[in-house]
Coordinates of C-alpha atoms in Angstrom, one line a residue:
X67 CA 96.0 81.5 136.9
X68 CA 93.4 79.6 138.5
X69 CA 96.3 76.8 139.8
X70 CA 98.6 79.8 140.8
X71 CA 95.3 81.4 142.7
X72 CA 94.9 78.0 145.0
X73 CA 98.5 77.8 145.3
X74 CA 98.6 81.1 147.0
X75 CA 95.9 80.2 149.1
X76 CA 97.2 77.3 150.3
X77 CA 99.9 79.0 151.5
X78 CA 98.5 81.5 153.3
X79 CA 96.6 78.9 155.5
X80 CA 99.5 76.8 156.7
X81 CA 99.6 78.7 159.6
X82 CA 96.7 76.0 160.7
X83 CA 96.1 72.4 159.2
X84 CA 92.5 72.9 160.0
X85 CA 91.3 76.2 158.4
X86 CA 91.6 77.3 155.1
X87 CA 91.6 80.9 155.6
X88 CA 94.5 83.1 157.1
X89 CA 94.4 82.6 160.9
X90 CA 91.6 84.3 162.4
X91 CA 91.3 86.9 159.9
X92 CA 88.1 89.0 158.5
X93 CA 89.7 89.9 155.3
X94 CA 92.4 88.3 152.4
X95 CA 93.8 90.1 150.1
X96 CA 95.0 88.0 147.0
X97 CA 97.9 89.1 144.1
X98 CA 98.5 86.9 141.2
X99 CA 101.2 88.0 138.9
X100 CA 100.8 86.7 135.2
X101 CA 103.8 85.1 135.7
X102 CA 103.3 81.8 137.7
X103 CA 107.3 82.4 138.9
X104 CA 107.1 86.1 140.0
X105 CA 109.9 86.3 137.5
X106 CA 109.8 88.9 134.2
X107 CA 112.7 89.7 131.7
X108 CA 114.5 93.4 131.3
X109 CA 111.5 95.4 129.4
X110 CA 108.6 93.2 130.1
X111 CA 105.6 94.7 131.3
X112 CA 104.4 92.5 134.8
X113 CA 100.6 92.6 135.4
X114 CA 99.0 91.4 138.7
X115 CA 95.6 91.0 139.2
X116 CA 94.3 91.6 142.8
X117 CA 91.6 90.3 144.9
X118 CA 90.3 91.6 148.1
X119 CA 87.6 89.6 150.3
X120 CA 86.3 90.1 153.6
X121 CA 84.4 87.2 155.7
X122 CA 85.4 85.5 152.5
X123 CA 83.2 87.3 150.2
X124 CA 84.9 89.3 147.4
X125 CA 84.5 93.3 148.1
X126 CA 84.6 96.2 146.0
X127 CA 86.3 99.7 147.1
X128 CA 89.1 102.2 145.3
X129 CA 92.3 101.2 145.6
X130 CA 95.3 103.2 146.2
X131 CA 99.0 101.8 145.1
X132 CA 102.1 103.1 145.2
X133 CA 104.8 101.5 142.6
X134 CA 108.9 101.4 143.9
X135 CA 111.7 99.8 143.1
X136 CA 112.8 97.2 145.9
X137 CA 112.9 98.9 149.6
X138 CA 112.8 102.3 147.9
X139 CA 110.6 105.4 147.7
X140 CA 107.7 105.2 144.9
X141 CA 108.3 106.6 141.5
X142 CA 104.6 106.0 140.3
X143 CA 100.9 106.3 141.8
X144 CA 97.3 105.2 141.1
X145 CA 94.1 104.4 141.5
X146 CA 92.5 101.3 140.6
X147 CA 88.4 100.1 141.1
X148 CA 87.3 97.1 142.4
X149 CA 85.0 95.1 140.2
X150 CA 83.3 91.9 142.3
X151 CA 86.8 92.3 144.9
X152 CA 89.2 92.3 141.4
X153 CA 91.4 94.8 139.7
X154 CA 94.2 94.3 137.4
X155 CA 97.3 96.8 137.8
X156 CA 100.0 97.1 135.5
X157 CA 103.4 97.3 137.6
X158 CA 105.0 98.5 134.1
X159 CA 108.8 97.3 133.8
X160 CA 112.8 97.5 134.8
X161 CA 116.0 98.5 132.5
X162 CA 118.5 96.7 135.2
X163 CA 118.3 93.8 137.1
X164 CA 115.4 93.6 140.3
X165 CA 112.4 94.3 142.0
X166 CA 109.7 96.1 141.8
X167 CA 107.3 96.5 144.4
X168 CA 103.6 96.9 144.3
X169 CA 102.1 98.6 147.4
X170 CA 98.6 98.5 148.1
X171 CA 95.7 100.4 150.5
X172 CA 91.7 100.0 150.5
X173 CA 89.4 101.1 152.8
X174 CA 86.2 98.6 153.8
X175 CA 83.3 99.3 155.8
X176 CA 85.4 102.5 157.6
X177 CA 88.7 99.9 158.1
X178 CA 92.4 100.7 155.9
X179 CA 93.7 97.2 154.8
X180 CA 97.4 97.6 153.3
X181 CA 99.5 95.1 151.5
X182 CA 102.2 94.4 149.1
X183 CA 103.6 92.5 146.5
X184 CA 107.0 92.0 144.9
X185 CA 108.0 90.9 141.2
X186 CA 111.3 90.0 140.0
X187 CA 113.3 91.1 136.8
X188 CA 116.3 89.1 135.3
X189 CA 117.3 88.1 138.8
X190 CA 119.9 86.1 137.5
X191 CA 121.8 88.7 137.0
X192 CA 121.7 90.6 140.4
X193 CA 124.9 91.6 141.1
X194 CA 126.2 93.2 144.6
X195 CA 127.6 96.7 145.0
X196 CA 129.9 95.6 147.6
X197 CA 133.3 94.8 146.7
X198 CA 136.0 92.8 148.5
X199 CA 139.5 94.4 150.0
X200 CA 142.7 93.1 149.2
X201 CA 143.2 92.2 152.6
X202 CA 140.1 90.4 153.3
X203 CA 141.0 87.0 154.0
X204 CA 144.3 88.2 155.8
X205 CA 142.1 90.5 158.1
X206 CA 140.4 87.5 159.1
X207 CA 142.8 85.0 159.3
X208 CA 144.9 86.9 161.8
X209 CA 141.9 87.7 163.4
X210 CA 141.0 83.8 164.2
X211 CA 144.9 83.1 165.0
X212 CA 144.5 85.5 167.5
X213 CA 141.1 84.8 169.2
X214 CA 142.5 80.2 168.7
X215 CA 145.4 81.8 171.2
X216 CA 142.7 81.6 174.2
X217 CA 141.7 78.1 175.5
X218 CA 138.6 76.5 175.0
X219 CA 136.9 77.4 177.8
X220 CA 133.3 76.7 178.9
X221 CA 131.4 75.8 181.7
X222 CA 127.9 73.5 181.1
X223 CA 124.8 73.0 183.2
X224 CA 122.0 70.9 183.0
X225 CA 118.6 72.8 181.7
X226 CA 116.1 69.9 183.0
X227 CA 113.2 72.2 181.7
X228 CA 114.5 71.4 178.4
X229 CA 115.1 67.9 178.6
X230 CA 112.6 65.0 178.1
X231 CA 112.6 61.1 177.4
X232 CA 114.6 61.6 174.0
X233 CA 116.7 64.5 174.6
X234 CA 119.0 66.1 177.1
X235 CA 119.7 70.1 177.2
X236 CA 122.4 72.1 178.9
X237 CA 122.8 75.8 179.3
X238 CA 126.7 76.6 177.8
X239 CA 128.6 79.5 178.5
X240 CA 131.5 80.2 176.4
X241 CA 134.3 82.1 177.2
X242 CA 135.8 83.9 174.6
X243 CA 138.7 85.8 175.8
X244 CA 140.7 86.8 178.9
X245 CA 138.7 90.4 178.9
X246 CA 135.2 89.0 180.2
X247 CA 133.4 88.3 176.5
X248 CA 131.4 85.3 176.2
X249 CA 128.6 83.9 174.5
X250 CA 125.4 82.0 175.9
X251 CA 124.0 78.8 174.2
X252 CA 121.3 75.8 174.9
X253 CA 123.5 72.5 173.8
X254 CA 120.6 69.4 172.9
X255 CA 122.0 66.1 172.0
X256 CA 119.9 62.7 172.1
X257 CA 119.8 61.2 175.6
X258 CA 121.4 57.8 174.6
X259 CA 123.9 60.0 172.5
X260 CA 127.2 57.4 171.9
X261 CA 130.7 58.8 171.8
X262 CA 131.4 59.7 167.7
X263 CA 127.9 59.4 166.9
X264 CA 126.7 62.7 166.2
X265 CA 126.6 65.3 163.7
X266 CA 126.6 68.5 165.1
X267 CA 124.7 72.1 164.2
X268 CA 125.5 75.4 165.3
X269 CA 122.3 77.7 165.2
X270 CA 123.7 81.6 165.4
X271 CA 120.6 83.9 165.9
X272 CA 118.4 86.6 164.3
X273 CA 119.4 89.8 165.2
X274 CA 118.2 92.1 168.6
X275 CA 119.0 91.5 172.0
X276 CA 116.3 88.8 173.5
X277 CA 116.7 85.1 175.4
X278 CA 117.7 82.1 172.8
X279 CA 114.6 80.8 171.4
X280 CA 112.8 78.1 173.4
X281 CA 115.0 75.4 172.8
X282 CA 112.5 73.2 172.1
X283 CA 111.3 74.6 169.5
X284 CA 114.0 72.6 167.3
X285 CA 114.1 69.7 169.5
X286 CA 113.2 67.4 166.5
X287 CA 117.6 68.0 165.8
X288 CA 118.3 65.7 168.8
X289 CA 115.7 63.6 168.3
X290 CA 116.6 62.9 164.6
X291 CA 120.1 62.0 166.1
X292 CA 122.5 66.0 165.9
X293 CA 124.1 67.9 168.4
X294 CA 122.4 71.1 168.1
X295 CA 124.2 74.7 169.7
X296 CA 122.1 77.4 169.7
X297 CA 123.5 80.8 170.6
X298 CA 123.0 83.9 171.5
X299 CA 125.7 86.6 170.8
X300 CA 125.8 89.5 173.5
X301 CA 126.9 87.3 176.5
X302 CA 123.8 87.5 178.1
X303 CA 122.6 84.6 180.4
X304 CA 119.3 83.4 178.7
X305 CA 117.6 83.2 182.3
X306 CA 117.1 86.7 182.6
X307 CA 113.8 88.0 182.9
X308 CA 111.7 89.3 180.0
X309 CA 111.9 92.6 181.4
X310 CA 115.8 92.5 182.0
X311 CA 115.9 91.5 178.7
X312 CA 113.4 94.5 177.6
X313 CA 115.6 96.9 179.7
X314 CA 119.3 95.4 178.0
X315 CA 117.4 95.8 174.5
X316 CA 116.5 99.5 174.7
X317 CA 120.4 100.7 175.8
X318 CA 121.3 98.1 173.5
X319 CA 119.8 97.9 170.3
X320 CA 119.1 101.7 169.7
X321 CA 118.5 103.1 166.2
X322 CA 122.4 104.2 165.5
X323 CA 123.4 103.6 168.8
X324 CA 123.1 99.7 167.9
X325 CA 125.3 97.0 168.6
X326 CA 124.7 97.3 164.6
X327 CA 126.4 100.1 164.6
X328 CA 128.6 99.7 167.1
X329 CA 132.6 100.9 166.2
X330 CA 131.7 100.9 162.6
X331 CA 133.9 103.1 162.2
X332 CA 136.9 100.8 162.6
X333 CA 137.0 97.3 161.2
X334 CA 139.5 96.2 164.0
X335 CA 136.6 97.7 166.7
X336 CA 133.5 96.8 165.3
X337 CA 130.9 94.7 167.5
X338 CA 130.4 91.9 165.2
X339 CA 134.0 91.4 165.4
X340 CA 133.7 89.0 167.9
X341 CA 130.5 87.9 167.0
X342 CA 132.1 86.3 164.2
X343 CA 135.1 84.9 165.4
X344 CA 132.4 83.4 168.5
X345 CA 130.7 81.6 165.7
X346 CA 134.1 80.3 164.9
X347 CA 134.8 79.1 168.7
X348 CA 131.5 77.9 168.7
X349 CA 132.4 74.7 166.1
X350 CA 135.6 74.7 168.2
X351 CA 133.2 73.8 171.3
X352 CA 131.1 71.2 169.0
X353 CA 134.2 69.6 167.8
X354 CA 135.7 69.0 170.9
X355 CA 132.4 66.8 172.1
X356 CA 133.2 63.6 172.7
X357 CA 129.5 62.4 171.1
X358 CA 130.6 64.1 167.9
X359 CA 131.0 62.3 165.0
X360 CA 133.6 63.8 163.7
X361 CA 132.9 64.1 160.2
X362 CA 129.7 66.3 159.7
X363 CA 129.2 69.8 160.8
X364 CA 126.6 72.4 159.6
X365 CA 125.2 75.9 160.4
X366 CA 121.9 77.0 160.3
X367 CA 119.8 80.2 160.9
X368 CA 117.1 83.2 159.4
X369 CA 118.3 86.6 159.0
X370 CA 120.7 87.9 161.1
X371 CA 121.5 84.1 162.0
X372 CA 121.6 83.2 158.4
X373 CA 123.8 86.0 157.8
X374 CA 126.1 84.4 160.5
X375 CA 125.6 80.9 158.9
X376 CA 127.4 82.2 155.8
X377 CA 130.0 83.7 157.5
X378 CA 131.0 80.9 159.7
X379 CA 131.0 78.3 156.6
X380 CA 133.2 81.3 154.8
X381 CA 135.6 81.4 158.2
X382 CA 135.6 77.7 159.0
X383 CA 136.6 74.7 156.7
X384 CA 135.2 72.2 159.1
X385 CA 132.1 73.5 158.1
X386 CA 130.3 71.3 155.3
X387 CA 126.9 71.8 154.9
X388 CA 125.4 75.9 155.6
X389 CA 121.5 76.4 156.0
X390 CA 120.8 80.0 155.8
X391 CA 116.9 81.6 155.3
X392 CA 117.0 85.3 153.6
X393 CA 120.5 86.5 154.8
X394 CA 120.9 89.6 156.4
X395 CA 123.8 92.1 156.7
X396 CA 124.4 91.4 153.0
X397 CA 125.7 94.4 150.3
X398 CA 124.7 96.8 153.2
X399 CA 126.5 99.7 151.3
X400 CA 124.4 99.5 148.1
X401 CA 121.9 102.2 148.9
X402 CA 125.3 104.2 148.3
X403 CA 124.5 104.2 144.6
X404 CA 121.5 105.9 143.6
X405 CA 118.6 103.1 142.9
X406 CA 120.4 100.8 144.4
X407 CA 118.2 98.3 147.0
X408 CA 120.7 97.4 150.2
X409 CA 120.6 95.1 152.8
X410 CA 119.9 94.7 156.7
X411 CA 120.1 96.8 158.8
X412 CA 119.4 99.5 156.0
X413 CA 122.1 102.0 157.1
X414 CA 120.7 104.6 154.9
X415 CA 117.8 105.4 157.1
X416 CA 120.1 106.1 159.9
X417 CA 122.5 109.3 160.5
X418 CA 126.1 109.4 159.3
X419 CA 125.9 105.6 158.5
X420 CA 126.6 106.1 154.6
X421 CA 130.5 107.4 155.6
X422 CA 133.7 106.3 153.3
X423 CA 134.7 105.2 157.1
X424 CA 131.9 103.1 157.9
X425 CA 131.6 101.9 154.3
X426 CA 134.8 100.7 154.3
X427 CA 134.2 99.1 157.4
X428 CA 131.0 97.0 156.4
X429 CA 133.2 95.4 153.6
X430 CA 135.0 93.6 155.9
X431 CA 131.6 92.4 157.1
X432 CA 129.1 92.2 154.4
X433 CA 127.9 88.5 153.6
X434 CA 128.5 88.7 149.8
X435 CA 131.9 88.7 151.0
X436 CA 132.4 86.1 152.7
X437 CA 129.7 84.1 150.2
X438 CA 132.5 84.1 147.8
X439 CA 134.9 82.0 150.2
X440 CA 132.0 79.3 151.2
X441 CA 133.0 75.6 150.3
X442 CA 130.2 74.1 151.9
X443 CA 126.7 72.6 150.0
X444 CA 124.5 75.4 150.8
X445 CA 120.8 75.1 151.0
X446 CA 119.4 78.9 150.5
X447 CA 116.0 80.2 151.2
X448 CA 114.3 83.4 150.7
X449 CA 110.8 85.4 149.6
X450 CA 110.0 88.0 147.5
X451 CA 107.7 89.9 149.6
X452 CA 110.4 90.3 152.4
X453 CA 110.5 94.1 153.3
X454 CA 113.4 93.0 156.3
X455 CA 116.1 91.5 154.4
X456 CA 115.0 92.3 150.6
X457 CA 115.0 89.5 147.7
X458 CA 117.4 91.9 146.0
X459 CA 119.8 90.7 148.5
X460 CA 119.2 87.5 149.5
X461 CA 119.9 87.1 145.2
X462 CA 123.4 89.4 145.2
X463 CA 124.1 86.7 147.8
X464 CA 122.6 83.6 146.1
X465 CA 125.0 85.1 142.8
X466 CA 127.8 85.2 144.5
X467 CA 127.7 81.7 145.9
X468 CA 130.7 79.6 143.7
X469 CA 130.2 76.3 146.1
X470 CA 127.2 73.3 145.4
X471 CA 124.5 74.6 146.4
X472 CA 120.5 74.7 146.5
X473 CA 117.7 77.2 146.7
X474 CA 113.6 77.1 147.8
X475 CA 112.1 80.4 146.9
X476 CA 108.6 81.2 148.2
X477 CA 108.1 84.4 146.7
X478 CA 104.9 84.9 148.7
X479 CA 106.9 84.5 151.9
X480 CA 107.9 88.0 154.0
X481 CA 110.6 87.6 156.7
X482 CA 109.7 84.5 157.8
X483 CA 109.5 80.4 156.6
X484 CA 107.0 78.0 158.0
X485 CA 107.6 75.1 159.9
X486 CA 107.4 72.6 157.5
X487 CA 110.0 74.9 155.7
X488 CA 112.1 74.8 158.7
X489 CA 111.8 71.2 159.5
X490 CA 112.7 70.5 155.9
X491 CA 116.3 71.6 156.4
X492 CA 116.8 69.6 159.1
X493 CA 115.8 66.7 156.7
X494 CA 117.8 68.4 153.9
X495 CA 121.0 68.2 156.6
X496 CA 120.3 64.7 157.3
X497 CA 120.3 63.7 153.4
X498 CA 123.7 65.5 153.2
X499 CA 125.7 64.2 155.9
X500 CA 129.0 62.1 154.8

């Protein structure tokens, strides 16, 4: 317990080498499952002790919890006292396969703190709701025959803001087809790059409408030798303004007027459509580099862009090694069946989402889908206490996966992975190249 106890806080201090306390934070709450794994069989009872401290000093209070299965409503309440800041609940058990979700509140000198926890149960076993049509490969591979039809067309400018000693940067715009789409993406090679020297990485993003991350926020690619494209995916010109940006994201990215949900209703008209087959045209563009090496080629993204990640190693052979942190877009239709947890963008809390139309529609587009076609090594990461894109998920995904692959769960982890997570699948990429 102890060991499990430092672990934890460990963790929650990486977001600075020099403290040892959450970043400038009053309080810390601590939950210790009495498994060190987070992991309990069908019928076992999991119990988690909780801590609560404020300016580091252990603090007593009532506390309020609420007890639900994974990303749904609670089926159980309490109250629990704290003794010296510690309590021990009893999250009780599941018959079937997943999570369970502890959800706590206390209040501290007038103050609410909230937070959460997440245990698993035979997770192994997790199985997705959404099946595969018949046509499911044929949809797609007539899709990409039609979109290869158009050229390779892109225009490239130097981004000097981005570039430094070691690396050079562009700004890439990518046509896509003879109606106007395109795609947007910061291209960072090393500066002495050779001709066939390089491995290249496509980075598709998470999901919303905002500017490409600062490119140099993953500048350690070129400097560790890759071609690195990183994309944006509503042809938007990443030198906007914030506020342009601000303005595009509120007609945009709407509740059910979403890109999201854009056309759902149609598989042939649905927005991510082309987001998918850009993806596609995107390794067409690092291919056709001269400073390519042309051997290795891997994706790489969170969320959304891990979502993409998957789909583009499912779409495109060339791809051979797939990074991708707690996938979204991924058994989306599950919330269909009652107690069932889905995935990203949780169309059940939206109007006239759940449709046999639309349903039938996010088939063609769920991740577990295309998991089930990926031949590349595949390096998978996820947490537990991710209320975004739930571990139930990111395991009906992990499940499905037939190809090599690897996994680094950090169950304390919400929807995010730290930097030395992220940097180590660059270095996991490296190892792996051919």
């Amino acid at each position: 317990m102890r060991k499990t106890l430092c672990l934890l806080l460990l963790l929650l201090g990486l977001n600075s080498l020099a403290e040892n306390y959450p970043h400038r934070s009053d309080y810390l709450w601590v939950a210790v499952p009495d498994h060190d794994d987070w992991n309990y069989a069908l019928g076992e009872h999991a119990r988690v002790e909780i801590q609560f401290y404020k300016y580091g000093m252990p603090r007593d209070g009532e506390v309020s919890y609420d007890i639900a299965n994974d990303m749904l409503a609670a089926d159980k309440q309490g109250t629990v006292s704290l003794k010296h800041g510690r309590a021990t609940i009893d999250m009780g058990t599941r018959r079937t396969p997943g999570f369970r979700d502890l959800r706590l509140r206390v209040t501290v000198d007038g103050v609410k703190y909230d937070h959460h926890v997440k245990v698993g149960f035979a997770v192994s076993h997790i199985k997705p709701y959404t099946q595969e049509p018949s046509d499911f490969v044929s949809f797609w591979e007539s899709n990409k025959q039609a979109a290869a039809r158009f050229p390779l067309n892109y225009s490239k400018e130097l981004a000097p803001q981005y570039c430094t000693d070691k690396i050079v940067c562009y700004l890439v715009r990518l046509q896509l087809d003879n109606k106007g789409k395109c795609v947007y993406a910061y291209l960072t090679m090393p500066r002495d790059a050779k001709q066939g020297a390089c491995p290249a990485v496509l980075c598709p993003p998470g999901a919303g409408v905002k500017t490409i991350r600062e490119p140099m926020s993953r500048r350690y690619y070129a400097e560790n030798g890759f071609i690195r494209l990183e994309m944006e995916i509503h042809g938007l010109n990443p030198t906007l303004s914030d506020e342009q940006f601000k303005e595009i994201s509120n007609a945009l990215n709407a509740g059910e007027n979403g890109y999201l949900c854009n056309g759902l209703d149609d598989r042939d008209n649905y927005y991510m459509k082309h987001v998918y087959l850009a993806c596609v045209r995107c390794i067409d563009l690092l291919t056709s580099l001269p400073e390519w090496d042309g051997r290795n080629v891997a994706v790489q993204g969170g969320s959304q862009g891990g979502a993409l990640a998957i789909v583009t190693a499912a779409l495109d052979e060339r791809v051979d090694l797939c990074v991708a942190n707690h996938p979204a877009l991924a058994d989306m239709a599950a919330y269909v069946e009652k107690g069932r947890t889905g995935g990203y963008p949780h169309f059940n809390r939206m109007n006239n989402m759940l449709t046999d139309e639309k349903i039938r529609t996010m088939a063609y587009y769920d991740v577990v889908n295309f998991a089930r076609h990926v031949k590349a090594h595949t390096f998978l990461t996820w947490g537990y206490n991710d209320v975004t894109c739930p571990p139930t998920t990111s395991y009906a995904v992990w499940n499905t996966l037939n190809c090599q692959k690897e996994s680094l769960i950090t169950p304390i982890n919400e929807h995010w992975t730290s930097a030395a997570t992220d940097y180590a699948q660059m270095e996991w990429i490296k190892r792996h190249l051919k």
